[in-house]
Short mmCIF file of C-alpha atoms and ligand atoms in Angstrom, two decimals:
data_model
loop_
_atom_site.label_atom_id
_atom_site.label_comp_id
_atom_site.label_asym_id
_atom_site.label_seq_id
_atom_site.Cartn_x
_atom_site.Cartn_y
_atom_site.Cartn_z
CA UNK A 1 45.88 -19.33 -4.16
CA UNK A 2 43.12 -17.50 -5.88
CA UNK A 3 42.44 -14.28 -5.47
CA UNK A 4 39.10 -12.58 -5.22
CA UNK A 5 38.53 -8.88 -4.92
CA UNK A 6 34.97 -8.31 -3.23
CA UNK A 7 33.63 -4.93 -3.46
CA UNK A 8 31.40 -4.04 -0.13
CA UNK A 9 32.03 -4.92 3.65
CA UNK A 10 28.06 -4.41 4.70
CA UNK A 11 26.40 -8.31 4.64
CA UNK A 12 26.70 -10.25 1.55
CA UNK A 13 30.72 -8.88 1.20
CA UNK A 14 32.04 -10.08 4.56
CA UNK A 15 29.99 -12.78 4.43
CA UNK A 16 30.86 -14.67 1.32
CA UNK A 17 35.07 -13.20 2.27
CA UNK A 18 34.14 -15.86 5.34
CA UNK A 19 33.37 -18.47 3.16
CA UNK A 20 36.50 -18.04 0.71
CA UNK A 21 38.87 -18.05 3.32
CA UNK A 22 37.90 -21.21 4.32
CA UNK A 23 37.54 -22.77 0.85
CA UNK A 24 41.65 -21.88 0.38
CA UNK A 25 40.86 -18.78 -1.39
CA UNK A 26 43.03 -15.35 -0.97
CA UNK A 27 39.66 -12.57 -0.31
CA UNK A 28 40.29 -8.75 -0.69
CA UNK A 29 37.21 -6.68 0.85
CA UNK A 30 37.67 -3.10 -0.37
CA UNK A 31 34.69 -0.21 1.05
CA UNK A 32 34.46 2.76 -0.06
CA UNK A 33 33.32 3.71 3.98
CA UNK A 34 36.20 4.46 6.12
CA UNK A 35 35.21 1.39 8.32
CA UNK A 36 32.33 -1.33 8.86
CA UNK A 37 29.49 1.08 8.62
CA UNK A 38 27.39 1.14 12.30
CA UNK A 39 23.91 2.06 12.85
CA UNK A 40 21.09 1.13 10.59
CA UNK A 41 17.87 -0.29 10.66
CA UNK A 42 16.65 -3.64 12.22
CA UNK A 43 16.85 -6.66 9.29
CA UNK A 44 15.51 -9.91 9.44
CA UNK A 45 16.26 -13.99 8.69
CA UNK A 46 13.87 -16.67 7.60
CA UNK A 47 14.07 -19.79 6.32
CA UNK A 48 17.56 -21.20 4.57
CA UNK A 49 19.57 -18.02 5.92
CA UNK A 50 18.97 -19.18 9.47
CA UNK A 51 20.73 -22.33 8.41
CA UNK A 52 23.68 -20.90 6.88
CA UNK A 53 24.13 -18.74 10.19
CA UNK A 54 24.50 -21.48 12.07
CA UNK A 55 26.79 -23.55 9.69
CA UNK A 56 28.77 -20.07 9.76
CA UNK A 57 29.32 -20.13 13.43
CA UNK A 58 27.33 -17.45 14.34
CA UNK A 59 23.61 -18.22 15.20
CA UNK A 60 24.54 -17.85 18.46
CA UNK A 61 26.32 -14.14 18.18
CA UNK A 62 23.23 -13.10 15.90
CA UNK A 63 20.87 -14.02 18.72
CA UNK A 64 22.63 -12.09 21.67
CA UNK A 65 22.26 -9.22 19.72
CA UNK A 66 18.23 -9.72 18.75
CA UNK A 67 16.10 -6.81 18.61
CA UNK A 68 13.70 -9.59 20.38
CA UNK A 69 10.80 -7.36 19.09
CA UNK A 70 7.20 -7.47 20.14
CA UNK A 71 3.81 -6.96 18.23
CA UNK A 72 3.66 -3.95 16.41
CA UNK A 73 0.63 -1.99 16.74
CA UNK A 74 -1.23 0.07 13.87
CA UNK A 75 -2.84 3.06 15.41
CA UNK A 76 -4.65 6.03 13.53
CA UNK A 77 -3.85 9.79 13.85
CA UNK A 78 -5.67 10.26 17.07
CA UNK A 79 -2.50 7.23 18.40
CA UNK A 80 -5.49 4.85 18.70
CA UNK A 81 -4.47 1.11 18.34
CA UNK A 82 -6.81 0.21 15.09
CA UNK A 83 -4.70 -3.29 14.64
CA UNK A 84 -1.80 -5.03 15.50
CA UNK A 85 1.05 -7.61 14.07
CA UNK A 86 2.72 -10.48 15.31
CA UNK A 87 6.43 -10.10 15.54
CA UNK A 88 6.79 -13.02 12.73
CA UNK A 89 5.23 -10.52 10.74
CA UNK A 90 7.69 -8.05 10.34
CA UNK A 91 10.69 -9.04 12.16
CA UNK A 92 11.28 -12.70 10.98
CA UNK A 93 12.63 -15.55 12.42
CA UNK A 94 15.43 -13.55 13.62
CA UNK A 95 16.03 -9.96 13.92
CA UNK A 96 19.06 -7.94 14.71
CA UNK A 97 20.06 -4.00 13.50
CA UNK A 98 22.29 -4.15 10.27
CA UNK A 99 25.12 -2.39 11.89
CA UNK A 100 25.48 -5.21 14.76
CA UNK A 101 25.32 -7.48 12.34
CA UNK A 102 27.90 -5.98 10.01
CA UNK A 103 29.91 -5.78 12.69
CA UNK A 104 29.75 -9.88 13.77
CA UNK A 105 30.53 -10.59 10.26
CA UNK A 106 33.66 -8.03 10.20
CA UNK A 107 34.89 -9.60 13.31
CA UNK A 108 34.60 -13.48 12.10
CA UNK A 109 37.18 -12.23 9.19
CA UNK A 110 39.03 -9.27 9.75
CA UNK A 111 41.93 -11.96 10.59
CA UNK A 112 41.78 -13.71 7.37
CA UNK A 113 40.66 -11.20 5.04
CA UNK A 114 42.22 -8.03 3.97
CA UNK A 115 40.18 -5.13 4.40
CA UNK A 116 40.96 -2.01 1.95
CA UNK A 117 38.42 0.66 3.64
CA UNK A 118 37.87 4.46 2.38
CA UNK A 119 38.44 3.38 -1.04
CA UNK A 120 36.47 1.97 -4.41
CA UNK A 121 36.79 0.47 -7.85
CA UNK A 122 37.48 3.19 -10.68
CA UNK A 123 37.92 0.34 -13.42
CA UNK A 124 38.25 -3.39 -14.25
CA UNK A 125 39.94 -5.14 -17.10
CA UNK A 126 38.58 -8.88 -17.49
CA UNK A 127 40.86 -10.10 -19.60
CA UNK A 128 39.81 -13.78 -19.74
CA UNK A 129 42.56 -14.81 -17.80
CA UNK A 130 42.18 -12.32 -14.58
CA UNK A 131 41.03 -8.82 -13.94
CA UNK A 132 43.18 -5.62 -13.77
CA UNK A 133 41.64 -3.51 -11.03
CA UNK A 134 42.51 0.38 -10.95
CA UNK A 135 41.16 1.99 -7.65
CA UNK A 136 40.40 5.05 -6.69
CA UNK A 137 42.71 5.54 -4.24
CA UNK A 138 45.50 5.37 -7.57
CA UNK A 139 46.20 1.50 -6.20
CA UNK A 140 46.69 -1.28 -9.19
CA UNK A 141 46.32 -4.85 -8.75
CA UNK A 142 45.71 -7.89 -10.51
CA UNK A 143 43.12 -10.54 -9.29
CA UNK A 144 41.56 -13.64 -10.29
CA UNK A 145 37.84 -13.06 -9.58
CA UNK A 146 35.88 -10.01 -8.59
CA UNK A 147 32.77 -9.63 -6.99
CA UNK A 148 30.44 -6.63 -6.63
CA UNK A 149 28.77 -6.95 -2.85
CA UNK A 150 28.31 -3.33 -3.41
CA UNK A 151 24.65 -3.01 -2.96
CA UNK A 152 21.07 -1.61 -4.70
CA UNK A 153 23.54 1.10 -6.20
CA UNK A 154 26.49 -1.63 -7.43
CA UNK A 155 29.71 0.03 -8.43
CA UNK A 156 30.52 -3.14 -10.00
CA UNK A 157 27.59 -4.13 -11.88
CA UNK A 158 27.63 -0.34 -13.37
CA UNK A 159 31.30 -0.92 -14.47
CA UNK A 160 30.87 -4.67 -15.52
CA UNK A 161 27.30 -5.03 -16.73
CA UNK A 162 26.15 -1.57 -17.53
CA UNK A 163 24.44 1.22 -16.14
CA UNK A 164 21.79 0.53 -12.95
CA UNK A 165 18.39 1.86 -15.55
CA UNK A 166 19.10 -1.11 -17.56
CA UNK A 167 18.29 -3.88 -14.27
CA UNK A 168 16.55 -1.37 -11.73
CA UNK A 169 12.68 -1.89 -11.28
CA UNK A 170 10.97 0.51 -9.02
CA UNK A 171 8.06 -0.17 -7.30
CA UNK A 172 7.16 3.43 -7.45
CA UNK A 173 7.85 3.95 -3.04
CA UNK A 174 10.36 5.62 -1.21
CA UNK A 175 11.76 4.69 2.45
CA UNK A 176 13.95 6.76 5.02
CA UNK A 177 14.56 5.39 7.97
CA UNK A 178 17.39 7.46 10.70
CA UNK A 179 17.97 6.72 14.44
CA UNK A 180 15.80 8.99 17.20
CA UNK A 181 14.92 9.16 20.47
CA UNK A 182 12.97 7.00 21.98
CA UNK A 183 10.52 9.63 22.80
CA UNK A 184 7.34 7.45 23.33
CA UNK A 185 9.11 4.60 26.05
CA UNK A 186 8.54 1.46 23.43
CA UNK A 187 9.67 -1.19 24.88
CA UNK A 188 10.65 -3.95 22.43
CA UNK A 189 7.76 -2.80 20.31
CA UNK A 190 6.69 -0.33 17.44
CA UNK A 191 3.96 2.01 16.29
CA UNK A 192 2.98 2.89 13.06
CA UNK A 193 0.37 5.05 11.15
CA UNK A 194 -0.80 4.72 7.88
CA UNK A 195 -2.80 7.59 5.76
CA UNK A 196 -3.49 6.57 1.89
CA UNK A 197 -0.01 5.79 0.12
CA UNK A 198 1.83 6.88 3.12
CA UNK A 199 3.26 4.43 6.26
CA UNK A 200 5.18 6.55 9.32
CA UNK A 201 6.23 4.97 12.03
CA UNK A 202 8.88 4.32 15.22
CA UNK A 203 10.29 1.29 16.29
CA UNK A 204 12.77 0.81 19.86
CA UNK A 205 16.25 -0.24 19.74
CA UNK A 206 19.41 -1.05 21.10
CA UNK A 207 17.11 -2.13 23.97
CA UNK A 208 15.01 0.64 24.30
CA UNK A 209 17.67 3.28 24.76
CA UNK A 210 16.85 4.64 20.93
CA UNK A 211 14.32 4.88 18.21
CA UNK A 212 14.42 4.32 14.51
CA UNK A 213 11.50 6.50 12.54
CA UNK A 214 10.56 5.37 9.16
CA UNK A 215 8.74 6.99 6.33
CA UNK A 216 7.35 5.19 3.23
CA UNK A 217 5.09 6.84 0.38
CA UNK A 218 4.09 6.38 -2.78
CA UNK A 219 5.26 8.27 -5.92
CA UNK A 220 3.89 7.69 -8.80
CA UNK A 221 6.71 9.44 -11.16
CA UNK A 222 10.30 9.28 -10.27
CA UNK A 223 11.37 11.96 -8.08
CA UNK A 224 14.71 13.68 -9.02
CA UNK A 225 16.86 14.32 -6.24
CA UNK A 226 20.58 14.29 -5.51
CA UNK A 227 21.79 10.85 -3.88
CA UNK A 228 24.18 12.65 -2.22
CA UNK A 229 22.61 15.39 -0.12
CA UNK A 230 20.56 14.17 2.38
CA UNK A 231 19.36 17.91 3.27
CA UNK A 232 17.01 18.07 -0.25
CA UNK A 233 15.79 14.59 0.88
CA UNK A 234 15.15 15.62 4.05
CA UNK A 235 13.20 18.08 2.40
CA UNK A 236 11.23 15.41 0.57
CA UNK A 237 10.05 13.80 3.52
CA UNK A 238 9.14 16.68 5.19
CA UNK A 239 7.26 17.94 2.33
CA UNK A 240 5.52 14.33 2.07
CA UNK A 241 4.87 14.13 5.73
CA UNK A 242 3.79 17.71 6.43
CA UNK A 243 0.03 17.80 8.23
CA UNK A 244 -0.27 14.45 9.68
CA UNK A 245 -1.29 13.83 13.08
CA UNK A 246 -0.30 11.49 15.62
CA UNK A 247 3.41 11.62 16.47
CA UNK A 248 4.96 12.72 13.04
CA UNK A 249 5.88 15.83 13.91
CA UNK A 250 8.18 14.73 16.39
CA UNK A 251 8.97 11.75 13.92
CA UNK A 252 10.35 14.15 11.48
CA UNK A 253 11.86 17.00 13.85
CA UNK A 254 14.07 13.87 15.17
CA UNK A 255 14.32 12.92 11.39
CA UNK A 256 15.97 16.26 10.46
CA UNK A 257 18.67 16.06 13.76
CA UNK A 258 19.18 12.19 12.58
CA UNK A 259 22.84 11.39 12.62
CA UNK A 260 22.38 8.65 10.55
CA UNK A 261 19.77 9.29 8.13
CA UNK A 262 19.06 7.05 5.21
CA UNK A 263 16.65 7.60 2.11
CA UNK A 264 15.74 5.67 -1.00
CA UNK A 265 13.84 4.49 -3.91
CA UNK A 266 12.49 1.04 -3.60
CA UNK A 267 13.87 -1.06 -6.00
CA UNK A 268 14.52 -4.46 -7.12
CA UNK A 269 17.55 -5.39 -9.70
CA UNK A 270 16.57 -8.16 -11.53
CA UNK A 271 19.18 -9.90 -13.89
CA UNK A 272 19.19 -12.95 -16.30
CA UNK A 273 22.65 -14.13 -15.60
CA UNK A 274 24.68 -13.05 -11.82
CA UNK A 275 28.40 -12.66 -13.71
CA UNK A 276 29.80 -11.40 -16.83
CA UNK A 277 33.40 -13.27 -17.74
CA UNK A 278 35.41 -13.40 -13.83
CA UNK A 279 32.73 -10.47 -12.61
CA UNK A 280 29.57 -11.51 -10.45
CA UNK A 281 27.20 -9.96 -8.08
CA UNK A 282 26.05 -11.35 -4.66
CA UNK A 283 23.48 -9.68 -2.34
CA UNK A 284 21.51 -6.26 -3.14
CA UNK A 285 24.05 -5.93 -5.92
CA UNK A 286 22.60 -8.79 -8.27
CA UNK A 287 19.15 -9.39 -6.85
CA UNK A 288 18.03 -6.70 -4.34
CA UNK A 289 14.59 -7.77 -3.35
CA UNK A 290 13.64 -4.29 -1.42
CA UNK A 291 13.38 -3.67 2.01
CA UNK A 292 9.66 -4.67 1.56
CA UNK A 293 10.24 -8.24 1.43
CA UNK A 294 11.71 -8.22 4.41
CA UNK A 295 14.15 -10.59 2.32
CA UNK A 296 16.86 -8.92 1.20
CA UNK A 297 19.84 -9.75 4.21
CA UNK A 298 18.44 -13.45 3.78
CA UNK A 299 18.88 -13.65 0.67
CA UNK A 300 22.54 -11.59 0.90
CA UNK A 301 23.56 -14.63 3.07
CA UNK A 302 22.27 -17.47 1.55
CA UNK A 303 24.12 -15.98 -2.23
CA UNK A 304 27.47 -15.84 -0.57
CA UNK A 305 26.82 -19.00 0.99
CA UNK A 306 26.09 -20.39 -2.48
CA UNK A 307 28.99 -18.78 -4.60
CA UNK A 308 31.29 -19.37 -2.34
CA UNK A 309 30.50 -22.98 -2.44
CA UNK A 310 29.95 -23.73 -5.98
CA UNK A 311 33.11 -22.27 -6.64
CA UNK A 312 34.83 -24.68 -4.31
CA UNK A 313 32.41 -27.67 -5.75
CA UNK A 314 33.61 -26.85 -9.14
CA UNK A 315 37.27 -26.75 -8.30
CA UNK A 316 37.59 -23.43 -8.59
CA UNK A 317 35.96 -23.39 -12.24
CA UNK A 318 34.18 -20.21 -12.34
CA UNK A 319 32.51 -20.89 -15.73
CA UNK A 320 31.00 -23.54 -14.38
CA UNK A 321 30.61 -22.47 -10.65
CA UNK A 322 29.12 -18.93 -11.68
CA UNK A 323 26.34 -20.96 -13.97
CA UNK A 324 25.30 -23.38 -11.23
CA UNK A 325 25.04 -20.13 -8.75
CA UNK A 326 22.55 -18.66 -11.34
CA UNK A 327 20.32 -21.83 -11.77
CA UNK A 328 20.56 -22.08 -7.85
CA UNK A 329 19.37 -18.80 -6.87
CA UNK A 330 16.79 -18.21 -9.66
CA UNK A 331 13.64 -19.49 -8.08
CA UNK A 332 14.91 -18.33 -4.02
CA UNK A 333 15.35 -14.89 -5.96
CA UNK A 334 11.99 -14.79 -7.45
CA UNK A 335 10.08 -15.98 -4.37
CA UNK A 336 11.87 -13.06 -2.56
CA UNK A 337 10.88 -10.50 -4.71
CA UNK A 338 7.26 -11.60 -5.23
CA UNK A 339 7.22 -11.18 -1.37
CA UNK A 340 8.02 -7.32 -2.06
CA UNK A 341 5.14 -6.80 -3.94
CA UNK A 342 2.49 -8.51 -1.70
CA UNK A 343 4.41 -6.50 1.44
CA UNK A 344 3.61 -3.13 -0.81
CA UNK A 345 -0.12 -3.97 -0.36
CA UNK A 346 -0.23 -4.62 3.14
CA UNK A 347 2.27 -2.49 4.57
CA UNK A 348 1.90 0.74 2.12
CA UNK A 349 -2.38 0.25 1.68
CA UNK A 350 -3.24 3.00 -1.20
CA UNK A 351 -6.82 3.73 -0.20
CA UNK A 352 -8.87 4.12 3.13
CA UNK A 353 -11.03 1.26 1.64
CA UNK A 354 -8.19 -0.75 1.92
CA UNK A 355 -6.10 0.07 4.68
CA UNK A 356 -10.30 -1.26 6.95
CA UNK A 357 -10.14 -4.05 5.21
CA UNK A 358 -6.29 -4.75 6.32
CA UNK A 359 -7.09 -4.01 9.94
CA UNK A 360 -10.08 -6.04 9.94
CA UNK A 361 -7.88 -8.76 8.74
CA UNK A 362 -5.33 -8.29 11.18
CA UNK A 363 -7.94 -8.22 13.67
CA UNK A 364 -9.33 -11.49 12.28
CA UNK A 365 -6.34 -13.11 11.79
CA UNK A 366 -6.62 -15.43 14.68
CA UNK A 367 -9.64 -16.76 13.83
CA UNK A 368 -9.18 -17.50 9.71
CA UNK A 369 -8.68 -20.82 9.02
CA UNK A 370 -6.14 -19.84 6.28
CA UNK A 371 -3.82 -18.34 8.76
CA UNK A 372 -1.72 -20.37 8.68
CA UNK A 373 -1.02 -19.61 4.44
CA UNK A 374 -0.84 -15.83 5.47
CA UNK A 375 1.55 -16.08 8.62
CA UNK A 376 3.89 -18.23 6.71
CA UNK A 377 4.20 -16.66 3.10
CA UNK A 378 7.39 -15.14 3.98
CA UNK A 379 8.57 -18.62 5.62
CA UNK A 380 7.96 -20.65 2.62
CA UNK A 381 9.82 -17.67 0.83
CA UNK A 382 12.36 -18.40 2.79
CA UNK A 383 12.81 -21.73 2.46
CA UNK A 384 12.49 -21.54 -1.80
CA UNK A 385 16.20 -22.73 -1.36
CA UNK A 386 18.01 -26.16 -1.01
CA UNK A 387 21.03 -25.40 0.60
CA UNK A 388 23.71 -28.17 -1.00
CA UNK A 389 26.21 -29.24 2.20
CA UNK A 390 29.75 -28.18 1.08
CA UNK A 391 31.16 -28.28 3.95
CA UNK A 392 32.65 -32.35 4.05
CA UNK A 393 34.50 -31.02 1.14
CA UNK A 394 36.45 -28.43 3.33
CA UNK A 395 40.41 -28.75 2.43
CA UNK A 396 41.44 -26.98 5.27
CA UNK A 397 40.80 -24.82 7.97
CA UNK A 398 40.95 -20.88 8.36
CA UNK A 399 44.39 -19.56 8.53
CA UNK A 400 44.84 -15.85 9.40
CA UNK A 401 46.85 -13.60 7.75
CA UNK A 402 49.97 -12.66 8.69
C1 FAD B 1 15.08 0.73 5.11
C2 FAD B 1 15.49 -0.67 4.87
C3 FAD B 1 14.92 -1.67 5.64
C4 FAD B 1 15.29 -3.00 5.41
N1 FAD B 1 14.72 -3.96 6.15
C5 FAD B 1 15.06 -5.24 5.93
C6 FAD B 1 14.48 -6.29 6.69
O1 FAD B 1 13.64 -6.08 7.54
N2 FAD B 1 14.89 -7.55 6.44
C7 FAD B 1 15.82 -7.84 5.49
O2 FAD B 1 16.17 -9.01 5.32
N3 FAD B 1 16.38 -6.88 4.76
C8 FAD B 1 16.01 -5.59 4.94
N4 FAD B 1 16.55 -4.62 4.18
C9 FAD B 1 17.47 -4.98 3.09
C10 FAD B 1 18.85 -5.25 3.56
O3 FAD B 1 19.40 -4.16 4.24
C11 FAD B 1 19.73 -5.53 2.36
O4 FAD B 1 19.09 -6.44 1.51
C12 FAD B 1 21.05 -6.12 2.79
O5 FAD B 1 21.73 -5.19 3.59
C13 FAD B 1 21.88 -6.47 1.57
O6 FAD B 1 23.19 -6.53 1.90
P1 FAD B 1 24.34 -6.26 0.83
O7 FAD B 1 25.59 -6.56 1.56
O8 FAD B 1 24.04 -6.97 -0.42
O9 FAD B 1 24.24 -4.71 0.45
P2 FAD B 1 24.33 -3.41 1.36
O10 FAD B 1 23.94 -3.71 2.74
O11 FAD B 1 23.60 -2.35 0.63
O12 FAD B 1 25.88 -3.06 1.38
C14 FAD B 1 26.60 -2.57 0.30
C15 FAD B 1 27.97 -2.13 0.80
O13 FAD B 1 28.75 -1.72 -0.30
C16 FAD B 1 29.37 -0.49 0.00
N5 FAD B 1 29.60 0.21 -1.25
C17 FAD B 1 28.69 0.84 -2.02
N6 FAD B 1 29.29 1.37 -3.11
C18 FAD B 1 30.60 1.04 -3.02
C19 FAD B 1 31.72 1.30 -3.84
N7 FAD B 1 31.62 2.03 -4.96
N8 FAD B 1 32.93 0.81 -3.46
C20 FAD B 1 33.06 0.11 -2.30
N9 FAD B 1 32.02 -0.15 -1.48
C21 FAD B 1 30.81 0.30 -1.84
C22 FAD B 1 28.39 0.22 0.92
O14 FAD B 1 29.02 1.23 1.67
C23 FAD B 1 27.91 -0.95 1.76
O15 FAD B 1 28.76 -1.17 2.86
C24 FAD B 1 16.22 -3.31 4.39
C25 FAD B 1 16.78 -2.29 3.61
C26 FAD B 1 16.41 -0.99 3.85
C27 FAD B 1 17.02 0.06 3.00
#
């Protein structure tokens, strides 16, 4: 049986462990979290990823847990509505919080996948024949195929393809995003304020019972800040946010109590080729899109769906499979990620002058007669994908582990 060590248990890990397993193959999940991480903000499907859901088995799980999200309304710093967005918009075809849907996936293979949490890859050894894997925990095995799931921040593209400056574009913006209360009653809906290079804003969750607040702004230069001490990036945001009206002072007071508080550059990794030797990358790992393409789980999906499948087309050739992968995802990839930087404009506006004329357009929207191209941009992004059927060339069903 081969063997494939996945590094990353968030989307595109479990996900393409669920496809393995029921191509024959032996996966390994190993996390460097001490279990499937909970919490997190509310991602989105469009397009092809809706279809691999539901040839996964779980449209149906994904939908019970929907955020079922209203229109979100634009409002200026006196809270006045200036505008307002469909929920196609910004919360896709389907929407559901990262954590529930982290924790579907973790279910649908926890039986037929071994799960190594609380620990990470310290080195690989590719050579040409398998890959000696050294872990941090001290732990040494041997396995046929590895695969970094492991994110914007890839442990495994660092250690196989070299360090993250070399494929890491910024879009010069930062994002936090942490759960608070739900101090203004939203009920399926969201608010958000915009000032030049600056969006704030709170959105309901877990059926109203919770808030998430989110922060974007601009930066022209880099910022330098530890990655691992969310108190000086706290600071940041504070620092960014400090003096605007409407609601962001309660915004960031929750903000600073947030349990779960998350902050980062926004980036896309762009790559010529998704593996090196028996090494590849699916999800944010290989081709993170940014969470302003509204993209990026779709797209985490649809690659596992792919490599999992062109491996088992190709017989378990990886030279062969990991090429076809590449050529498959290419143009889906760079439809994504085109998305991100058309979302920057509309959803980040730099100027006054710009952020009228993208209310006025939102307020117009329903009269245009090119809609229809606006509304479904992100759709036909989507879609930039023909899904091959692998499934009538199944050899056998699941089996759980012993
Ligand atoms: C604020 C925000 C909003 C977003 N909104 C949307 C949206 O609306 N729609 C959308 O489609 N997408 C959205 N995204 C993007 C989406 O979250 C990601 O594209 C998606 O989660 C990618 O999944 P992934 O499994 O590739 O990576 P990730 O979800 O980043 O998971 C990586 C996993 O690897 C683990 N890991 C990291 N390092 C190691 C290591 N050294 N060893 C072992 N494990 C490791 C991590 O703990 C994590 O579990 C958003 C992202 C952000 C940040």
């Amino acid at each position: 049986m081969t063997t494939v060590l996945i590094s990353g248990a968030s989307v595109a890990g479990p996900a393409l462990a669920y496809w393995l397993q029921r191509y024959g193959y032996s996966p390994t999940v190993v996390e460097r979290a001490p279990a499937p991480r909970p919490g997190g903000y509310a991602v989105d499907f469009r397009g092809a990823s809706m279809t691999v859901l539901e040839r996964m088995g779980i449209l149906d799980a994904v939908r019970a847990k929907a955020t079922n999200m209203g229109d979100i309304t634009y409002v200026n710093e006196q809270g006045k509505r200036v505008a307002s967005t469909p929920p196609s918009a910004l919360s896709g075809e389907l929407e559901i919080l990262r954590g529930d849907l982290v924790e579907i996936l973790y279910s649908r293979t926890a039986d037929t996948t071994e799960y190594l949490f609380g620990d990470s890859i310290a080195s690989l050894t590719d050579d040409g024949s398998g890959v000696d894997v050294v872990f941090e925990s001290g732990l040494t095995r041997r396995f046929d195929l590895v695969i970094g799931a492991d994110g914007q921040h890839s442990n495994v593209r660092r250690l196989a393809f070299g360090p993250e400056s070399s494929y890491a574009h910024d879009l010069g913006y930062y994002v936090s995003v942490s759960t608070v209360a739900n101090h203004l009653g939203l009920d399926h809906t969201g608010q958000i304020l915009n000032v030049p290079g600056k969006t704030v804003g709170t959105y309901s969750a877990r059926h109203n019972a919770e808030a998430k607040a989110l922060f974007y702004f601009t930066a022209k230069d880099k910022l330098d800040y530890d990655r691992r001490d969310p108190e000086s990036q706290k600071a940041i945001i504070d620092e960014q946010f400090a003096g605007i009206g409407w609601e962001v002072p309660t915004l960031l007071a929750g903000m600073r109590q947030a349990p779960d508080f998350y902050f980062d550059s926004i980036t896309q990794i762009k790559l010529d080729s998704y593996s090196r030797g028996r090494v590849a990358l699916v999800g944010d790992a290989g081709y993170c899109a940014s969470s302003l393409s509204g993209m990026g789980t779709s797209l985490a999906i649809v690659g596992a769906y792919v490599l999992a499948g062109e491996l088992h087309a190709a017989g378990g050739d990886h030279v062969r499979a990991f090429a076809e992968y590449d050529v498959r995802m290419k143009d889906f990839v760079a439809a994504c990620q085109k998305l991100a930087l058309e979302g920057a404009m509309w959803f980040i506006p730099g100027s006054k002058g710009f952020m009228k004329l993208r209310n006025l357009t939102l307020r117009m929207m329903p009269y245009l007669p090119w809609r229809k191209v606006i509304e479904q941009a992100p759709l036909k992004a989507g879609n930039a994908i023909e899904l091959r059927t692998y499934e009538d060339q199944l050899p056998r069903p699941a089996v759980p582990r012993p």
